[in-house]
Tab-separated table of C-alpha atoms in Angstrom:
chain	number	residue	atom	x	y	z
M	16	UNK	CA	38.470	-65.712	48.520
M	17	UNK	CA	40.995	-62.663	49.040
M	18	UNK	CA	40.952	-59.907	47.017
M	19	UNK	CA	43.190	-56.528	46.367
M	20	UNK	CA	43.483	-53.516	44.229
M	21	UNK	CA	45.722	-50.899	43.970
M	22	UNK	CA	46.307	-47.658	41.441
M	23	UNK	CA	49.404	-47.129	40.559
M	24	UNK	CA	49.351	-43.407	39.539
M	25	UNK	CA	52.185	-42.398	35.721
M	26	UNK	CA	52.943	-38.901	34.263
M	27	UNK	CA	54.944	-39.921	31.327
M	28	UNK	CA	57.156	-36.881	30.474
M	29	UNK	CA	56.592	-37.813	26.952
M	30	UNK	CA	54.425	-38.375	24.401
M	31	UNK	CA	55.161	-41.913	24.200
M	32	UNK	CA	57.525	-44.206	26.003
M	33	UNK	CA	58.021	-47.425	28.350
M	34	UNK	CA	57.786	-47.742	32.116
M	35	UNK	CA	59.059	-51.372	33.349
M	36	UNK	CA	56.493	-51.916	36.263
M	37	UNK	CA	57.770	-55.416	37.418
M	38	UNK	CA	58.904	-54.753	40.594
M	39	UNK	CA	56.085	-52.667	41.644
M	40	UNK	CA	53.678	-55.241	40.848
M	41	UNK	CA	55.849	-57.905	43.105
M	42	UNK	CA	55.391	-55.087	45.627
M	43	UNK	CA	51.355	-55.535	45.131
M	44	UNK	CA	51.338	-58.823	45.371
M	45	UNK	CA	53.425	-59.094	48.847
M	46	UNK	CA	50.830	-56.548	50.044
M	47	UNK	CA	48.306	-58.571	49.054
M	48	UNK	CA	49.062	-61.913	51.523
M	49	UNK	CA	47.739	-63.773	48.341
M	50	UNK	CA	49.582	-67.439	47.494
M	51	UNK	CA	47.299	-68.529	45.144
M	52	UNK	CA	45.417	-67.072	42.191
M	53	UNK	CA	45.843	-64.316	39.357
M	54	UNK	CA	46.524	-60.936	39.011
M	55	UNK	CA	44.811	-58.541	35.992
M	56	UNK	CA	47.116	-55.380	35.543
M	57	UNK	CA	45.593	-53.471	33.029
M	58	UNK	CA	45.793	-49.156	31.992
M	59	UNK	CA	42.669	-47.088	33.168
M	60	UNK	CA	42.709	-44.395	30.011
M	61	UNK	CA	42.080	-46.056	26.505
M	62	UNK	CA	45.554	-44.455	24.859
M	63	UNK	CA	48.004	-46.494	27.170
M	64	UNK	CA	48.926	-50.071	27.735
M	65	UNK	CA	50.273	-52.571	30.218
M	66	UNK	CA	52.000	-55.332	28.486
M	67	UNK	CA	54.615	-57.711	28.386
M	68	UNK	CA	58.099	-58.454	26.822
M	69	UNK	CA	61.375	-57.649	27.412
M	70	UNK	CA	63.382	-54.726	28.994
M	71	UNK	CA	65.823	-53.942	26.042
M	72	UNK	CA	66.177	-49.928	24.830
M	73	UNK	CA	66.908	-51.417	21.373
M	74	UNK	CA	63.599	-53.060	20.891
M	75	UNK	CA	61.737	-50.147	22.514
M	76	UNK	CA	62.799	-47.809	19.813
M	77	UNK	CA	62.007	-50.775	17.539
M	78	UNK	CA	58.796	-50.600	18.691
M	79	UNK	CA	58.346	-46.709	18.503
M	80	UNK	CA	59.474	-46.912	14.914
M	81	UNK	CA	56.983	-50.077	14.463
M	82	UNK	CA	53.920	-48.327	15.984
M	83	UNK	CA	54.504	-44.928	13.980
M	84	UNK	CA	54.627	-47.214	11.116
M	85	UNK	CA	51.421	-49.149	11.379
M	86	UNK	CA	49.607	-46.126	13.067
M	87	UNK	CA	51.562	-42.833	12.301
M	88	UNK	CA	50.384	-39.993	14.867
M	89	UNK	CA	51.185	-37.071	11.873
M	90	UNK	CA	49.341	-35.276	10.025
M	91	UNK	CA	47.423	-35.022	12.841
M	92	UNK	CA	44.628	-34.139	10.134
M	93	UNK	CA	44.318	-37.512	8.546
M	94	UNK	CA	41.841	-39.154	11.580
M	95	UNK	CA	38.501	-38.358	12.148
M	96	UNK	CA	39.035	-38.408	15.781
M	97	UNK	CA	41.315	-35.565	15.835
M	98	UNK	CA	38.926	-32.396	15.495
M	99	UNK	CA	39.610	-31.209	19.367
M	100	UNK	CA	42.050	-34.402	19.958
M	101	UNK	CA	45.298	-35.150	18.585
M	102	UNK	CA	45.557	-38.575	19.766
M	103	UNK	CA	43.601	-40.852	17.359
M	104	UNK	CA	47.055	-42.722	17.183
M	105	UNK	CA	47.587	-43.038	20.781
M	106	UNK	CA	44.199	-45.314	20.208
M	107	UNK	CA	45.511	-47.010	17.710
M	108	UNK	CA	48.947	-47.982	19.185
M	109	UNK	CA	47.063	-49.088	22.439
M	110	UNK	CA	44.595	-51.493	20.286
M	111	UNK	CA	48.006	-53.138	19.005
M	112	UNK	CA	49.837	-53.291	22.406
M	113	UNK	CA	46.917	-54.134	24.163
M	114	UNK	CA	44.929	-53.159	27.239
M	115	UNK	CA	45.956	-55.858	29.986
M	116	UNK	CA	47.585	-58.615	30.928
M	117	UNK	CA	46.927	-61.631	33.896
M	118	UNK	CA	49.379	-62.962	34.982
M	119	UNK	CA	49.424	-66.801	37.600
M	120	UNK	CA	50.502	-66.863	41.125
M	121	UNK	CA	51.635	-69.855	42.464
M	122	UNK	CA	53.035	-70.220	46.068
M	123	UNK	CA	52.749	-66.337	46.278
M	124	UNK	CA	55.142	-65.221	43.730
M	125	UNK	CA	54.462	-64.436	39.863
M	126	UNK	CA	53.972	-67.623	37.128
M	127	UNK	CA	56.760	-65.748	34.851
M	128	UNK	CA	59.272	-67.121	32.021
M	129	UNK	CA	62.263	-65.964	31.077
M	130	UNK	CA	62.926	-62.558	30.075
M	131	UNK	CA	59.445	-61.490	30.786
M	132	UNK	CA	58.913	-57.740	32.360
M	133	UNK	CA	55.525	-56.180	32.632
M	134	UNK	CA	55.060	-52.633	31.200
M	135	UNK	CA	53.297	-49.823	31.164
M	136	UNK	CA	53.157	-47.972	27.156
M	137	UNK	CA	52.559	-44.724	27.561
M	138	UNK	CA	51.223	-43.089	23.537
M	139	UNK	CA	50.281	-39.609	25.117
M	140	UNK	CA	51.655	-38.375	27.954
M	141	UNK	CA	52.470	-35.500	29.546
M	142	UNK	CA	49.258	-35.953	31.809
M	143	UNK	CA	47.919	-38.240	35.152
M	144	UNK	CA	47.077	-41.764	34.272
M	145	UNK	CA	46.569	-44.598	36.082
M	146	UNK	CA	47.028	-48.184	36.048
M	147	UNK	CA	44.849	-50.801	37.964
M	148	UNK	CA	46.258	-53.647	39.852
M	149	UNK	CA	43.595	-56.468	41.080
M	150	UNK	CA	44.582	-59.141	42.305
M	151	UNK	CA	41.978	-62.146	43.853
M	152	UNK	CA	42.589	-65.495	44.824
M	153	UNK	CA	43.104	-67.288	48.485
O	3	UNK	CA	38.685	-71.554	46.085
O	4	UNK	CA	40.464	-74.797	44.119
O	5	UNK	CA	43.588	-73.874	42.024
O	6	UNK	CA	46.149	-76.152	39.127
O	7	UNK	CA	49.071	-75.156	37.101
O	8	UNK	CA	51.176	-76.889	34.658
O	9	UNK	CA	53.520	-75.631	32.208
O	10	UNK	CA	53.505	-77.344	28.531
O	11	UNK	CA	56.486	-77.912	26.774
O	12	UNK	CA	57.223	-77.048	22.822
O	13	UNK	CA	60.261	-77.109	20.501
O	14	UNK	CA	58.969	-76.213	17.450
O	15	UNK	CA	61.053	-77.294	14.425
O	16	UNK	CA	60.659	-74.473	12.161
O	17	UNK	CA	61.275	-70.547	13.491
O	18	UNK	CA	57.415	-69.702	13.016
O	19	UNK	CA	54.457	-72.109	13.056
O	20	UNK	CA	50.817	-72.648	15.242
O	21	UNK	CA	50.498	-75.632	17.165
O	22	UNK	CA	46.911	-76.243	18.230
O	23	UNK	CA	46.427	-76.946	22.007
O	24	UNK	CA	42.532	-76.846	22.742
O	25	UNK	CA	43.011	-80.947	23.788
O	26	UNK	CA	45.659	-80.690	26.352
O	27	UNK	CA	44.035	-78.023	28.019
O	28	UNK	CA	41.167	-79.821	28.358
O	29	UNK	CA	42.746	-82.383	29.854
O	30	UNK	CA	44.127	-80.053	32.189
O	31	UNK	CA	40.743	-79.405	32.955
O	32	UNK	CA	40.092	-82.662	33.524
O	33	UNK	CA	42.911	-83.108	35.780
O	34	UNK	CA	41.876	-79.941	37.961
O	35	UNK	CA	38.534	-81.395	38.963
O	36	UNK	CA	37.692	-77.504	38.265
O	37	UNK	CA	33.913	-76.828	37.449
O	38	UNK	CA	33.585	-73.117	37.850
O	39	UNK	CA	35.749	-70.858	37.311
O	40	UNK	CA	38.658	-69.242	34.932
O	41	UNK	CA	41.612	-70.659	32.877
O	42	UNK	CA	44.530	-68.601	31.764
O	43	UNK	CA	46.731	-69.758	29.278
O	44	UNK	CA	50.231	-67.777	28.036
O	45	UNK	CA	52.996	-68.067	26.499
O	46	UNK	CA	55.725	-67.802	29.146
O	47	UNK	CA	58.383	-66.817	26.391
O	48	UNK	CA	58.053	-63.105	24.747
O	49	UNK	CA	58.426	-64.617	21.402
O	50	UNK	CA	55.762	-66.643	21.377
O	51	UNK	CA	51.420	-66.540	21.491
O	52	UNK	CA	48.479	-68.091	22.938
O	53	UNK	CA	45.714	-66.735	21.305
O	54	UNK	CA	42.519	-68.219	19.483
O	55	UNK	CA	41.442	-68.624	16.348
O	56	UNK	CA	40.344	-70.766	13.432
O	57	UNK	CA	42.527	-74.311	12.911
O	58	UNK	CA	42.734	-73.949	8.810
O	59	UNK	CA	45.744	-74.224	6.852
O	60	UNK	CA	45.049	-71.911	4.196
O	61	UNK	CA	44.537	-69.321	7.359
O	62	UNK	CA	47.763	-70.434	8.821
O	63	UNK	CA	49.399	-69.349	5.734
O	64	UNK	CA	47.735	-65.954	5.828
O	65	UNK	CA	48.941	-65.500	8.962
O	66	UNK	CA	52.457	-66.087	7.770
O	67	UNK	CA	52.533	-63.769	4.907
O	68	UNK	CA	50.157	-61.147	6.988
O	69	UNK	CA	52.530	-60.860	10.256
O	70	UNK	CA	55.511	-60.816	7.331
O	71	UNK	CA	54.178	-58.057	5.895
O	72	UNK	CA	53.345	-55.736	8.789
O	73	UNK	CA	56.955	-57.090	11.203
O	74	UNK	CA	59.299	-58.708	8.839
O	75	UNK	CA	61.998	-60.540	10.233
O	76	UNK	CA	64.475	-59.461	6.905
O	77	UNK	CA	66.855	-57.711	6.861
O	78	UNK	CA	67.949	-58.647	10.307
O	79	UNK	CA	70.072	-54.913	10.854
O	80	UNK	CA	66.485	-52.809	10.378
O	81	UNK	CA	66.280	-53.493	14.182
O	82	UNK	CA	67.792	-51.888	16.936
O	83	UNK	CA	67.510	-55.222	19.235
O	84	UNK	CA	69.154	-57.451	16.590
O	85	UNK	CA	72.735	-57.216	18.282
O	86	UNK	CA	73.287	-59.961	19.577
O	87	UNK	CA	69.683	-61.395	18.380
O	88	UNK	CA	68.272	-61.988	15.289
O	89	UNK	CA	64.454	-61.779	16.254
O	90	UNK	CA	62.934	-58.225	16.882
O	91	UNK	CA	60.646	-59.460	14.480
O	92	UNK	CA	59.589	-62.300	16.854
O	93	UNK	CA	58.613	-59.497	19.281
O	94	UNK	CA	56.418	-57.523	17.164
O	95	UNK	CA	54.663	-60.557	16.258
O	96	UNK	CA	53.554	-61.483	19.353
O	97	UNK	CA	52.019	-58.368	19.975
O	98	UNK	CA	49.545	-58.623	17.437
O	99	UNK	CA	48.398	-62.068	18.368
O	100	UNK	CA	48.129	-61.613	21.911
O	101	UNK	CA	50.308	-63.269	24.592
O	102	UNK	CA	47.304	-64.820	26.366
O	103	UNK	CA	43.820	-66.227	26.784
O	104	UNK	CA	41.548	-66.443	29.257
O	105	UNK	CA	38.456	-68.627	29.074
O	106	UNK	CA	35.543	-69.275	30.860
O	107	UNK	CA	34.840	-72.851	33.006
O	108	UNK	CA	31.001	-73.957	33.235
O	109	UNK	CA	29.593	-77.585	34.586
O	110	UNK	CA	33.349	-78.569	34.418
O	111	UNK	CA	34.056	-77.453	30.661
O	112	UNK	CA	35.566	-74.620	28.418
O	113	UNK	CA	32.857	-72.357	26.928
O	114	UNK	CA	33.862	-71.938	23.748
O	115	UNK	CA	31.752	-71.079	20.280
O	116	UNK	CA	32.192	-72.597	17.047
O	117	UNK	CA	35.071	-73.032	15.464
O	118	UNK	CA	37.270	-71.928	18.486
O	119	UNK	CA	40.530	-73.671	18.570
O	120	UNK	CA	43.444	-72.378	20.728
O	121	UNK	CA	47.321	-71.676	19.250
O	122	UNK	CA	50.493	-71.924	20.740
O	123	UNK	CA	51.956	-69.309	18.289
O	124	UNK	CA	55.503	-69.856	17.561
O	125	UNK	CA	57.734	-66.469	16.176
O	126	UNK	CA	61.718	-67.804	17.370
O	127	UNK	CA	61.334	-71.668	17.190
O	128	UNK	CA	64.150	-74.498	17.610
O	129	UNK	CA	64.799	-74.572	21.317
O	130	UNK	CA	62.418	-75.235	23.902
O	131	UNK	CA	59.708	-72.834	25.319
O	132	UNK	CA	56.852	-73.274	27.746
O	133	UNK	CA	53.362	-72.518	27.871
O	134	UNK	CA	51.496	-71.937	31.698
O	135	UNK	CA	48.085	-73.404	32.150
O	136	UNK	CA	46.391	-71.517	35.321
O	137	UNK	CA	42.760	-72.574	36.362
O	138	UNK	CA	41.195	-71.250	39.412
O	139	UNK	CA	37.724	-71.915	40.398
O	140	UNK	CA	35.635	-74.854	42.520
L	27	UNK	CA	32.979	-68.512	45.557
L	28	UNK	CA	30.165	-67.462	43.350
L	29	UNK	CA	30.175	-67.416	39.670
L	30	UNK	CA	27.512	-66.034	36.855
L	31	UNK	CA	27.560	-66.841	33.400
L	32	UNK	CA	25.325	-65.328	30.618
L	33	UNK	CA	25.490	-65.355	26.880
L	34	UNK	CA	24.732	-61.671	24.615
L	35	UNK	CA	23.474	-62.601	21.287
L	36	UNK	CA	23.999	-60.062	18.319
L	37	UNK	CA	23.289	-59.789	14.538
L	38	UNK	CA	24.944	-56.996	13.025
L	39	UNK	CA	23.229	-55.575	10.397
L	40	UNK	CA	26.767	-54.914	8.269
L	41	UNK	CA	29.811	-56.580	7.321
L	42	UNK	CA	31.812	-54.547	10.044
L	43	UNK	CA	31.030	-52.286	13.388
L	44	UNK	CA	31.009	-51.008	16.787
L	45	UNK	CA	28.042	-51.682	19.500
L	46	UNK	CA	28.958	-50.540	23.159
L	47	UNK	CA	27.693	-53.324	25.239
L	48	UNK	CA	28.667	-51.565	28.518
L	49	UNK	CA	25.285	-51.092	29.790
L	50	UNK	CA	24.305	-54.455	29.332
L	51	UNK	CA	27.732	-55.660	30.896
L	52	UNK	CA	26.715	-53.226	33.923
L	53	UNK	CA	23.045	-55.435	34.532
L	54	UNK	CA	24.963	-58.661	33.985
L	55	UNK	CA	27.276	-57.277	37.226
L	56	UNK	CA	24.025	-56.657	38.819
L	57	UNK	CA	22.509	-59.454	38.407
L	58	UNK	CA	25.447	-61.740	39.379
L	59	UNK	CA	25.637	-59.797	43.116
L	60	UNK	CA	29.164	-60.320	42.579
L	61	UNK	CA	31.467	-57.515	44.713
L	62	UNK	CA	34.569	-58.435	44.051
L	63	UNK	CA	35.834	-60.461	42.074
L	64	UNK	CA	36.574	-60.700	37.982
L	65	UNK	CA	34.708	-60.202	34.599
L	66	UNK	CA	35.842	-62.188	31.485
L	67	UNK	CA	33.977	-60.839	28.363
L	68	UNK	CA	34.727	-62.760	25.340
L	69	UNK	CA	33.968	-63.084	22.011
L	70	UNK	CA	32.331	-66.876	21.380
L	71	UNK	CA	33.352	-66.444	17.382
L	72	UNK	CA	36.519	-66.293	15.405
L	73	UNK	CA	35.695	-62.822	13.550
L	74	UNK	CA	34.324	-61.018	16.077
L	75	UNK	CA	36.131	-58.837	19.131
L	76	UNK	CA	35.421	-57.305	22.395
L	77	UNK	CA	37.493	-54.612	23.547
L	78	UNK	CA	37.732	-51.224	25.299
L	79	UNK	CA	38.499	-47.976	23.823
L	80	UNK	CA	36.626	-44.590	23.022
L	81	UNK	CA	32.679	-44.734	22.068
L	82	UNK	CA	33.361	-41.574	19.233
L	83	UNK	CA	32.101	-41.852	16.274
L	84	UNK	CA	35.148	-40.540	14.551
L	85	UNK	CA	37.560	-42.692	16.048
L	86	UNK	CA	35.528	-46.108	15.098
L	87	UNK	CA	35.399	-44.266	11.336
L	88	UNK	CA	39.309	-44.184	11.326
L	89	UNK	CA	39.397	-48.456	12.917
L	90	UNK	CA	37.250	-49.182	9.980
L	91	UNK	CA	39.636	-47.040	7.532
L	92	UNK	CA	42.432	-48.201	9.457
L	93	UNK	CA	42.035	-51.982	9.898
L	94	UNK	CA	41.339	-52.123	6.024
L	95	UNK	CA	44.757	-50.519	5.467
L	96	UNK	CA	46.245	-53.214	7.505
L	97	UNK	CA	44.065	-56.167	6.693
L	98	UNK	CA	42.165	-55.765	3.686
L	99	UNK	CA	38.993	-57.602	2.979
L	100	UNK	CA	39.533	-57.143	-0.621
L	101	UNK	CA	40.543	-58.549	-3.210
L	102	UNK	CA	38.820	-61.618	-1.174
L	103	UNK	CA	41.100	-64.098	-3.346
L	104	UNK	CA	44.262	-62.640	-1.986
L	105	UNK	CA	43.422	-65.045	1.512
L	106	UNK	CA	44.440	-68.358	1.023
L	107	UNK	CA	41.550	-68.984	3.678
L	108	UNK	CA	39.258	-67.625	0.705
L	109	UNK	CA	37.806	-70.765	-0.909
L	110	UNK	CA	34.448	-71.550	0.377
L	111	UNK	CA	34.975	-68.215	2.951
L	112	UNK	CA	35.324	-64.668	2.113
L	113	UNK	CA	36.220	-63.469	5.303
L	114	UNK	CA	40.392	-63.837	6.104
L	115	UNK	CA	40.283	-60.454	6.676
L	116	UNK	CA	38.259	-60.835	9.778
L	117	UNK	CA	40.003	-63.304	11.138
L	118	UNK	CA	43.085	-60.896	11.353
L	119	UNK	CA	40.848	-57.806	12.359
L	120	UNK	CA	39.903	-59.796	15.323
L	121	UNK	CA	44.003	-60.682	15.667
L	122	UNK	CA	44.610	-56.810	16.336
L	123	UNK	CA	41.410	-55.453	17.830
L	124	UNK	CA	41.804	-58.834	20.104
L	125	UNK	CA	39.022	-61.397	21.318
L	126	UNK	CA	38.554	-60.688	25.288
L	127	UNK	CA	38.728	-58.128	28.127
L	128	UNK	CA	39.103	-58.998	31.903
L	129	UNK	CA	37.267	-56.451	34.070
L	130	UNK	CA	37.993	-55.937	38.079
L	131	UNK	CA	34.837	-55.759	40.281
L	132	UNK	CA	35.149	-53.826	43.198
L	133	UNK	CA	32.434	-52.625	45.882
L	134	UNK	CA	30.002	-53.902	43.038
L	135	UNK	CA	31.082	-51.934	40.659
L	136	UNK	CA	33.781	-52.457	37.524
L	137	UNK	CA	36.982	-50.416	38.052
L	138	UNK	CA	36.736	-48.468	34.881
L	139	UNK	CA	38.910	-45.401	34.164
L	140	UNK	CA	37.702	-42.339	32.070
L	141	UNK	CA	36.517	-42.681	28.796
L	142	UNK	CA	36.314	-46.275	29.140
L	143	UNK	CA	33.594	-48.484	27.424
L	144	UNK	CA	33.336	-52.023	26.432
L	145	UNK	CA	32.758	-52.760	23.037
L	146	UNK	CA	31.215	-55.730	20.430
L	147	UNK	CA	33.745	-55.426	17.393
L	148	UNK	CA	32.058	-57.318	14.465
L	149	UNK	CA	34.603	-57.725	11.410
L	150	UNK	CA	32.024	-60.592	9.564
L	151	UNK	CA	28.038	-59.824	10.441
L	152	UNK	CA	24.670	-60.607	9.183
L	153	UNK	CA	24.388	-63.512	11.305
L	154	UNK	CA	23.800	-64.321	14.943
L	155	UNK	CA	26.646	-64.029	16.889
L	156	UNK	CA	27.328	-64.082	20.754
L	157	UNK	CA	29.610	-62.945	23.484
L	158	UNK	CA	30.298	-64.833	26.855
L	159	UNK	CA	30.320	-63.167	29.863
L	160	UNK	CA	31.411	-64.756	33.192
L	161	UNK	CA	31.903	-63.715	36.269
L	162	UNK	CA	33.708	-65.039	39.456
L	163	UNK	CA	34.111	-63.798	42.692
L	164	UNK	CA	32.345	-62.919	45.994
């Protein structure tokens, strides 16, 4: 078995926003010499998220609407959480997004369908964060 | 380090529906000769699910009117992605349930508890759309 | 390749909570003398999670408050799923808060970022439940 992990290293300028990391993962996984096997791709700090779906600024404001709907970040005041945070949102948002994704390889490329771009979903920025890349297989 | 893939094939008649797949991935398991080891299953389309959950009706239903309620799909022109598309919705929903699974392989079968089915979850039906069935292991 | 397997039985003794299982996650990497490799951690039941976000008491007060306003448990007869169950609610809880994490294993150790800990989400206690925990690698 062959294994690999890398850090990919985000300072998202904004609070929230999007960061298609497709073709750095393909990067990864050409590093890696690995044919066979899966990749997990998940964020390292419990207010971001690596998912998947499509690359398309119209449903990426759809989806900052959505999120501030289902888990508004103001008044600030209404969470628990927020006594020397402000992000009990950002924790919120992440829960709904989710943490990771793992994704096939087969004959050393990606297992992906149509339309389907990984991402990184950044809910409060403005600071270092990482995302881990593993990948293991033969 | 013994690997299998194969992609399932749906074209669900209605827009939104489950479809219950826990026997053809065991008979993918069967197939792999696979005793140890992980499966991954995901929807390869960004409008659809694999996740797991209970195989009752009057839950199915709940779904329905549950992901309804917190990403309708009416009125179309709320979202900014429905240009040329009609299924931001579609999107949403497939966040909450999850694009994947990934499930554990003992002596040569799934470990699953009680009561665990898996879903192909449906959210933009009538045309085809694939599901990828990864198992690596020995 | 070498795998480990080992079931974590709970009983929660309310309807709903948090218990961070990390520790116990942390001997079952010990125990496996896996180095590298991959950790699935699932939950076995249908109304039950495991996921990874902050262990602050605040922030699990504001799920609870949270997951009610997007899934409440009452009035029970609002579920179709309600007849001889009272517990729909859970079933979607589990939908959001999601049912598994995959965990990379590096030098022996899980590649966790800050803040990070592993947690048993119960959304339908009082009874013995368990969580799976495999691991595969080298």
């Amino acid at each position: 078995m062959k294994s690999y992990k890398k850090e990919l290293w985000f300072n998202y300028p904004k609070r929230r926003g999007y960061t298609n990391i497709t073709r750095e993962l393909k990067k990864c996984l050409t590093e890696s010499e690995i044919k066979e096997g899966l990749m997990l791709c998940n964020a390292m700090h419990i207010t971001a998220s690596v998912f998947i779906n499509d690359d398309e600024s119209g449903l990426h404001s759809d989806f900052e609407k959505w999120l501030e709907k289902l888990a508004p970040e103001k008044p600030h005041s209404q969470y628990a959480h927020n006594g020397y945070e402000d992000n009990a949102d950002a924790h919120m948002k992440r829960q709904i997004m989710g943490r990771e994704v793992v994704v096939a390889i087969t004959n050393a490329a990606f297992d992906l369908g149509p339309w389907v771009q990984v991402f990184y979903g950044e809910f409060d920025g403005k600071r270092d964060k990482r995302v881990l890349v593993k990948i293991i297989g033969e």
